[in-house]
JSON list of C-alpha atoms in Angstrom, two decimals:
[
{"chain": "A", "resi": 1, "resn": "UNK", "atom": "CA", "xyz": [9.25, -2.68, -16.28]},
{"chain": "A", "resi": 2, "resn": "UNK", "atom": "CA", "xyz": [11.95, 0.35, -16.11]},
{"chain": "A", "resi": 3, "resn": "UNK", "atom": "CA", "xyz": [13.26, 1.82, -12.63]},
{"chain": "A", "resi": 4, "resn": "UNK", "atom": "CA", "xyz": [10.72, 5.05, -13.59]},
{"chain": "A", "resi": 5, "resn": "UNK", "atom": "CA", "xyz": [7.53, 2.87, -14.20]},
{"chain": "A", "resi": 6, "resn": "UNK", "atom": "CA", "xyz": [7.92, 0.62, -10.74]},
{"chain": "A", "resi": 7, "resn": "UNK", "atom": "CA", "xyz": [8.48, 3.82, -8.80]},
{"chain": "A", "resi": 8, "resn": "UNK", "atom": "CA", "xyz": [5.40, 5.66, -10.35]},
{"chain": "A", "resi": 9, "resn": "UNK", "atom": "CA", "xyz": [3.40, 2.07, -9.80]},
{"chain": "A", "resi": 10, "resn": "UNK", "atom": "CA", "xyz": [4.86, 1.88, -6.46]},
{"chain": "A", "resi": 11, "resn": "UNK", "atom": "CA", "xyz": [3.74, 5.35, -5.39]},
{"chain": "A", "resi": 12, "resn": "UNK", "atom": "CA", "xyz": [0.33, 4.73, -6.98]},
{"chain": "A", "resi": 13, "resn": "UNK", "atom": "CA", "xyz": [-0.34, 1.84, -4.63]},
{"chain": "A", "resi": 14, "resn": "UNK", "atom": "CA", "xyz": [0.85, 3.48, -1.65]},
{"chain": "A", "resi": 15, "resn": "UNK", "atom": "CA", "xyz": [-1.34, 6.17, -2.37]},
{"chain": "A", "resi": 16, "resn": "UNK", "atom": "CA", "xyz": [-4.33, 4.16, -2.94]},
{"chain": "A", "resi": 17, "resn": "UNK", "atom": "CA", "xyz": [-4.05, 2.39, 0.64]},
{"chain": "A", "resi": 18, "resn": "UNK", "atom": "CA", "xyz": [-6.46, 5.22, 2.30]},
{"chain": "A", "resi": 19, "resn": "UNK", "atom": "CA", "xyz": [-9.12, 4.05, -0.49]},
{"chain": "A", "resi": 20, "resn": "UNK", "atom": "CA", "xyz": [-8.01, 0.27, 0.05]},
{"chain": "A", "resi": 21, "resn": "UNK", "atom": "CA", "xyz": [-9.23, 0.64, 3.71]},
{"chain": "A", "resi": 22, "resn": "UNK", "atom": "CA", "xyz": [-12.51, 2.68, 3.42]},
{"chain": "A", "resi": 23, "resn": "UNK", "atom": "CA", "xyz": [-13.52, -0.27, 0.65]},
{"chain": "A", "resi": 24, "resn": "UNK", "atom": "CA", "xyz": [-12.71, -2.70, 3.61]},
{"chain": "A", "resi": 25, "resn": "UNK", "atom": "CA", "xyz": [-14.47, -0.78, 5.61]},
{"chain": "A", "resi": 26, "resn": "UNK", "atom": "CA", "xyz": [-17.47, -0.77, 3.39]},
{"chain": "A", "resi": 27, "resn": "UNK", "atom": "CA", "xyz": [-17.88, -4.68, 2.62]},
{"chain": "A", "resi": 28, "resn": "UNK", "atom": "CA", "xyz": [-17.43, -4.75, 6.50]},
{"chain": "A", "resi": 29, "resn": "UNK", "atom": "CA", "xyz": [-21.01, -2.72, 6.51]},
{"chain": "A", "resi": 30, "resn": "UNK", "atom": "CA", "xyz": [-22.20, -5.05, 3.94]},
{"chain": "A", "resi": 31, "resn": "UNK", "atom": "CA", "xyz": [-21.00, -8.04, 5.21]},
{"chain": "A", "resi": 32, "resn": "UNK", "atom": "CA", "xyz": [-22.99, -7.27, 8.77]},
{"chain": "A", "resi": 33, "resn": "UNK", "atom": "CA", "xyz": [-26.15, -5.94, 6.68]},
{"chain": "A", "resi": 34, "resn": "UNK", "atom": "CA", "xyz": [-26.33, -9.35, 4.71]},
{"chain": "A", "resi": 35, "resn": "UNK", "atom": "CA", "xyz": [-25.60, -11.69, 7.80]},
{"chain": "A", "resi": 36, "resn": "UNK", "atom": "CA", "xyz": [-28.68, -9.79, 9.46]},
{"chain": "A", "resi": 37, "resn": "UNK", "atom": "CA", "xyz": [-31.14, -11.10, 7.25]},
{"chain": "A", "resi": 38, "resn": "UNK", "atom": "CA", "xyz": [-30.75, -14.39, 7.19]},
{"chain": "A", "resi": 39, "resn": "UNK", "atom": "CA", "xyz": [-28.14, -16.61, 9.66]},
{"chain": "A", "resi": 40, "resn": "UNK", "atom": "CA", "xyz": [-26.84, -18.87, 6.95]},
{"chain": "A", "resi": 41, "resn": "UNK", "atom": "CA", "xyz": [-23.54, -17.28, 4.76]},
{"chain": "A", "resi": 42, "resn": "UNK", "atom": "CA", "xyz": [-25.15, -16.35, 1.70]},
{"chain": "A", "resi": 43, "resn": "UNK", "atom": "CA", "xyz": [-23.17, -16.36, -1.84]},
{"chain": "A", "resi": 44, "resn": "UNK", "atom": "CA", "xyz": [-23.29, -12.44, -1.68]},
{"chain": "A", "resi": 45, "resn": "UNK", "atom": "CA", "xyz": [-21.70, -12.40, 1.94]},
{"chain": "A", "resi": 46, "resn": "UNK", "atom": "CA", "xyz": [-19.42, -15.18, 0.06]},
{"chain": "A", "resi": 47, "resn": "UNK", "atom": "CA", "xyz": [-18.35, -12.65, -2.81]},
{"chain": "A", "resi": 48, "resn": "UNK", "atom": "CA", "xyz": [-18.05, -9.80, -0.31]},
{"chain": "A", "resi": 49, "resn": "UNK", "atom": "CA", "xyz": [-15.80, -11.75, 1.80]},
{"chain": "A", "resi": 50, "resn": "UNK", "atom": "CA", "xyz": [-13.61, -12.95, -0.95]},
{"chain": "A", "resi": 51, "resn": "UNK", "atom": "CA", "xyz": [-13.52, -9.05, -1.66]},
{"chain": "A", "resi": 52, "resn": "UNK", "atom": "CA", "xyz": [-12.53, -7.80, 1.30]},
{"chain": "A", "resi": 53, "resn": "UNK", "atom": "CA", "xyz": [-9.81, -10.61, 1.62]},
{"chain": "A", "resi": 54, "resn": "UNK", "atom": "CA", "xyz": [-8.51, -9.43, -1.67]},
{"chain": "A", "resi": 55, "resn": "UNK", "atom": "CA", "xyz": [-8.03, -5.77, -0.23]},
{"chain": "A", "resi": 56, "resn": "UNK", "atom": "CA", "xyz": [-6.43, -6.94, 2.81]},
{"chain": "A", "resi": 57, "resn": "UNK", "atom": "CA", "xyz": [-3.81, -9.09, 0.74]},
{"chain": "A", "resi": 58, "resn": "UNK", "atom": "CA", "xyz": [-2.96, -5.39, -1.05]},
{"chain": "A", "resi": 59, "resn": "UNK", "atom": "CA", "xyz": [-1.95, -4.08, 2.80]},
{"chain": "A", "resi": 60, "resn": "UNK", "atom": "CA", "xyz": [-0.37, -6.89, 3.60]},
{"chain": "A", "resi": 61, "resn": "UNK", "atom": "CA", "xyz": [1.61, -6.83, 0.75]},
{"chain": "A", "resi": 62, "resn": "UNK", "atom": "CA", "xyz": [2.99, -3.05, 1.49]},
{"chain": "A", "resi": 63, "resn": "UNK", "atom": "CA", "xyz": [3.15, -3.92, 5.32]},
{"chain": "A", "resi": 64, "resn": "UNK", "atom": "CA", "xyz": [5.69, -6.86, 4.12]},
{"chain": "A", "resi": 65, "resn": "UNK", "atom": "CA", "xyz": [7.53, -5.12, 1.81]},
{"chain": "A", "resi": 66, "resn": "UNK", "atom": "CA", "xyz": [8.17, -1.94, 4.20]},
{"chain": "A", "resi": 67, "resn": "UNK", "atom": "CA", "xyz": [9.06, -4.50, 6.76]},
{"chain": "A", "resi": 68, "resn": "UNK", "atom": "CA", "xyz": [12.08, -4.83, 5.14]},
{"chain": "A", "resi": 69, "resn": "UNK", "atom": "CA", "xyz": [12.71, -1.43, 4.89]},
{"chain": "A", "resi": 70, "resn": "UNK", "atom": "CA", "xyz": [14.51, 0.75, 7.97]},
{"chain": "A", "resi": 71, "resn": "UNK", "atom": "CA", "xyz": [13.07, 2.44, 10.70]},
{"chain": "A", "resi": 72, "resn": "UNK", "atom": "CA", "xyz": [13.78, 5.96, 9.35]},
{"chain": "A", "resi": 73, "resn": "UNK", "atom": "CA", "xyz": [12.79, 4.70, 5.69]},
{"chain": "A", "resi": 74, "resn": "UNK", "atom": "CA", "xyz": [9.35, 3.61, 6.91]},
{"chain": "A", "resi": 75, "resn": "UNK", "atom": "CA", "xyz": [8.83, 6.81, 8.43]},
{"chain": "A", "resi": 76, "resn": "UNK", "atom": "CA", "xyz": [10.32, 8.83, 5.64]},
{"chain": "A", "resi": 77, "resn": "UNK", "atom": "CA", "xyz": [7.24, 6.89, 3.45]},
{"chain": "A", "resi": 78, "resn": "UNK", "atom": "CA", "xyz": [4.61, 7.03, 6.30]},
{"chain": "A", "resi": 79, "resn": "UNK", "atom": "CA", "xyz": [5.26, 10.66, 6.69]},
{"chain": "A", "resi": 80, "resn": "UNK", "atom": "CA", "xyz": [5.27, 11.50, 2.85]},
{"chain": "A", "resi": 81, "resn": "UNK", "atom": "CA", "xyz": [2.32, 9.54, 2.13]},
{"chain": "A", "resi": 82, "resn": "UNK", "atom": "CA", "xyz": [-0.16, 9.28, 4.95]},
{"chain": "A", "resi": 83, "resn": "UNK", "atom": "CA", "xyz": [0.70, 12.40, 6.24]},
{"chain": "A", "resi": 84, "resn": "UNK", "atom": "CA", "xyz": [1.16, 14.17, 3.36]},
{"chain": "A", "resi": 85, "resn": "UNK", "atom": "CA", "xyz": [4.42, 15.78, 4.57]},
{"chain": "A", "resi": 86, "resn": "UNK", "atom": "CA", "xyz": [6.87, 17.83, 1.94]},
{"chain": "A", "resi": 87, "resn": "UNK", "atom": "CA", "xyz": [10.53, 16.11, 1.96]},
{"chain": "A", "resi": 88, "resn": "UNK", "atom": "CA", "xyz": [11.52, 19.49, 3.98]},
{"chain": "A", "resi": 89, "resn": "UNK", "atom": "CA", "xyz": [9.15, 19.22, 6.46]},
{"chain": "A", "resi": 90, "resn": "UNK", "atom": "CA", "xyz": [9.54, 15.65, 7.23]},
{"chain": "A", "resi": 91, "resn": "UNK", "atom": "CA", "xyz": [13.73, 16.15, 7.47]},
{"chain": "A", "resi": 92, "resn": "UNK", "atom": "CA", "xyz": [12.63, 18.71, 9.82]},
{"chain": "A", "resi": 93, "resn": "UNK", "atom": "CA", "xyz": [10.52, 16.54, 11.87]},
{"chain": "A", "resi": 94, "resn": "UNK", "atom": "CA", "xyz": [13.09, 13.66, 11.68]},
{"chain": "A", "resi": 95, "resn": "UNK", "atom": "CA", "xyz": [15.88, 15.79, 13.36]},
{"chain": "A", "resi": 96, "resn": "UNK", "atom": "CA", "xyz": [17.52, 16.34, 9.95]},
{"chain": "A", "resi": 97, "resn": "UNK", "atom": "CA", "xyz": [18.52, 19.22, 7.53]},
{"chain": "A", "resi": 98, "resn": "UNK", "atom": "CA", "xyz": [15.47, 20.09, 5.36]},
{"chain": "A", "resi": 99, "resn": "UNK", "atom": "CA", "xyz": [17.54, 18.88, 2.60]},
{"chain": "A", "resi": 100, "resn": "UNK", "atom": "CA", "xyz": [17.95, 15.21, 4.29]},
{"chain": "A", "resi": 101, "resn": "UNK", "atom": "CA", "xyz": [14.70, 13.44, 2.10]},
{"chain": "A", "resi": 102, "resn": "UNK", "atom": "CA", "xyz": [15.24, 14.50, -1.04]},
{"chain": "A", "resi": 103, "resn": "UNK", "atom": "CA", "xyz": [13.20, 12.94, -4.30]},
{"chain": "A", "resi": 104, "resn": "UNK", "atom": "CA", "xyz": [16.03, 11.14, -5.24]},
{"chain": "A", "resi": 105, "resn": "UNK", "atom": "CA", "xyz": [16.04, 9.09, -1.48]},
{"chain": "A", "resi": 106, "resn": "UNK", "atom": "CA", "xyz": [11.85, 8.60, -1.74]},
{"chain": "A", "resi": 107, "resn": "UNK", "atom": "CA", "xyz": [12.37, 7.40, -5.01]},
{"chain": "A", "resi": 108, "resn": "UNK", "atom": "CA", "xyz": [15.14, 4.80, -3.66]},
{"chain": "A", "resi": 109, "resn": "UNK", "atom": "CA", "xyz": [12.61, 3.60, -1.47]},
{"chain": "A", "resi": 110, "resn": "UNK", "atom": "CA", "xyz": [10.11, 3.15, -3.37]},
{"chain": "A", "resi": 111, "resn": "UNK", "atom": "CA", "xyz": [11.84, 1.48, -6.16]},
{"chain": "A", "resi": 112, "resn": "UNK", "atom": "CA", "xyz": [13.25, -0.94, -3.07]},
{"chain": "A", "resi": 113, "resn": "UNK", "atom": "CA", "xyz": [9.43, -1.58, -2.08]},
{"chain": "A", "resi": 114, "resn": "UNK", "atom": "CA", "xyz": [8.05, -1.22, -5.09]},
{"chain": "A", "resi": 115, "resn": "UNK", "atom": "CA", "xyz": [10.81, -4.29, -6.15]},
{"chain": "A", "resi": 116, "resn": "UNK", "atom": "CA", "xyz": [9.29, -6.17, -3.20]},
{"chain": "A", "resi": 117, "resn": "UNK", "atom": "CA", "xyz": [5.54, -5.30, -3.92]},
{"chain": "A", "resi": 118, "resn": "UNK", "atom": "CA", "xyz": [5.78, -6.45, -7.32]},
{"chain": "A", "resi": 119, "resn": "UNK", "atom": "CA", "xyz": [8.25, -9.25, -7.08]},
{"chain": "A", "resi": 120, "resn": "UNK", "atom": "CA", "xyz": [5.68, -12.29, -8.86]},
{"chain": "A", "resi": 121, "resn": "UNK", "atom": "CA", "xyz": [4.75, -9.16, -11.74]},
{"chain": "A", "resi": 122, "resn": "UNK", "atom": "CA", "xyz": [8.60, -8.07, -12.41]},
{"chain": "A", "resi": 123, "resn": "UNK", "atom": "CA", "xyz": [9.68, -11.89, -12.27]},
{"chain": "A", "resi": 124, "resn": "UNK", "atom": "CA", "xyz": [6.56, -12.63, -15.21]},
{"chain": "A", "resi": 125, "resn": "UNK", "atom": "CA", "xyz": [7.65, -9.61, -17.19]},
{"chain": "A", "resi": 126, "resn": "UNK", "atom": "CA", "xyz": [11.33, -10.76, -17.34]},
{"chain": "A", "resi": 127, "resn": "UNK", "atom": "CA", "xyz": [10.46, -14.37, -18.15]},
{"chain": "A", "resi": 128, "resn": "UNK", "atom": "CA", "xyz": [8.17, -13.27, -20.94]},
{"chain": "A", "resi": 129, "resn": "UNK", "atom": "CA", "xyz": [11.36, -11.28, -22.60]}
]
């Protein structure tokens, strides 16, 4: 995988966190609508569970990775985002010269996170060259 593709991955996923969380949200509802009808755990609540668990492990796995990552880099992506703030705006916001998070820095990060996100996939790729 090339510097360009894990940045373009790695901003993907990011992006698709909002979606990641209604989905949780949704097998949540499910979950509680299945368990009403009957007491036992049913295979269905079973699958939905596993599911859910599966979504959670794709947060996790961005929560861990910007862990890593510094205070002002986490907001830098939290701010671009989740917020859906333009690189000027959020230099402005951070104290800095609107010319402070430029596409060059984001993409830094995100090649950094997206290195950390994708660490078992980039290690496969480069064992099956």
């Amino acid at each position: 995988m090339t510097r360009d593709e894990l940045i373009i991955k790695t901003e993907n996923y990011i992006k698709n966190i909002p979606k990641v969380k209604k989905e949780i949200s949704k097998l949540d509802e499910e979950i509680i609508r299945c368990n009403e009808k009957t007491k036992e755990p049913t295979e269905e609540v079973k699958i939905l569970s596993r599911r859910r668990r599966l979504l959670e492990i794709k947060i996790e796995k961005l929560k861990n990775a910007m862990d890593v990552l510094s205070e002002q880099e986490q907001k830098i992506i939290c701010y671009r985002y989740f917020e859906n703030m333009s690189c000027s705006k959020i230099g402005s916001v951070m104290g800095y010269s609107q010319s402070f998070c430029k596409k060059s820095k984001v993409n830094n990060i995100l090649y950094r996170t997206g290195q950390m996100v994708f660490a078992a996939e980039i290690l496969l790729c480069e064992l099956g060259d």
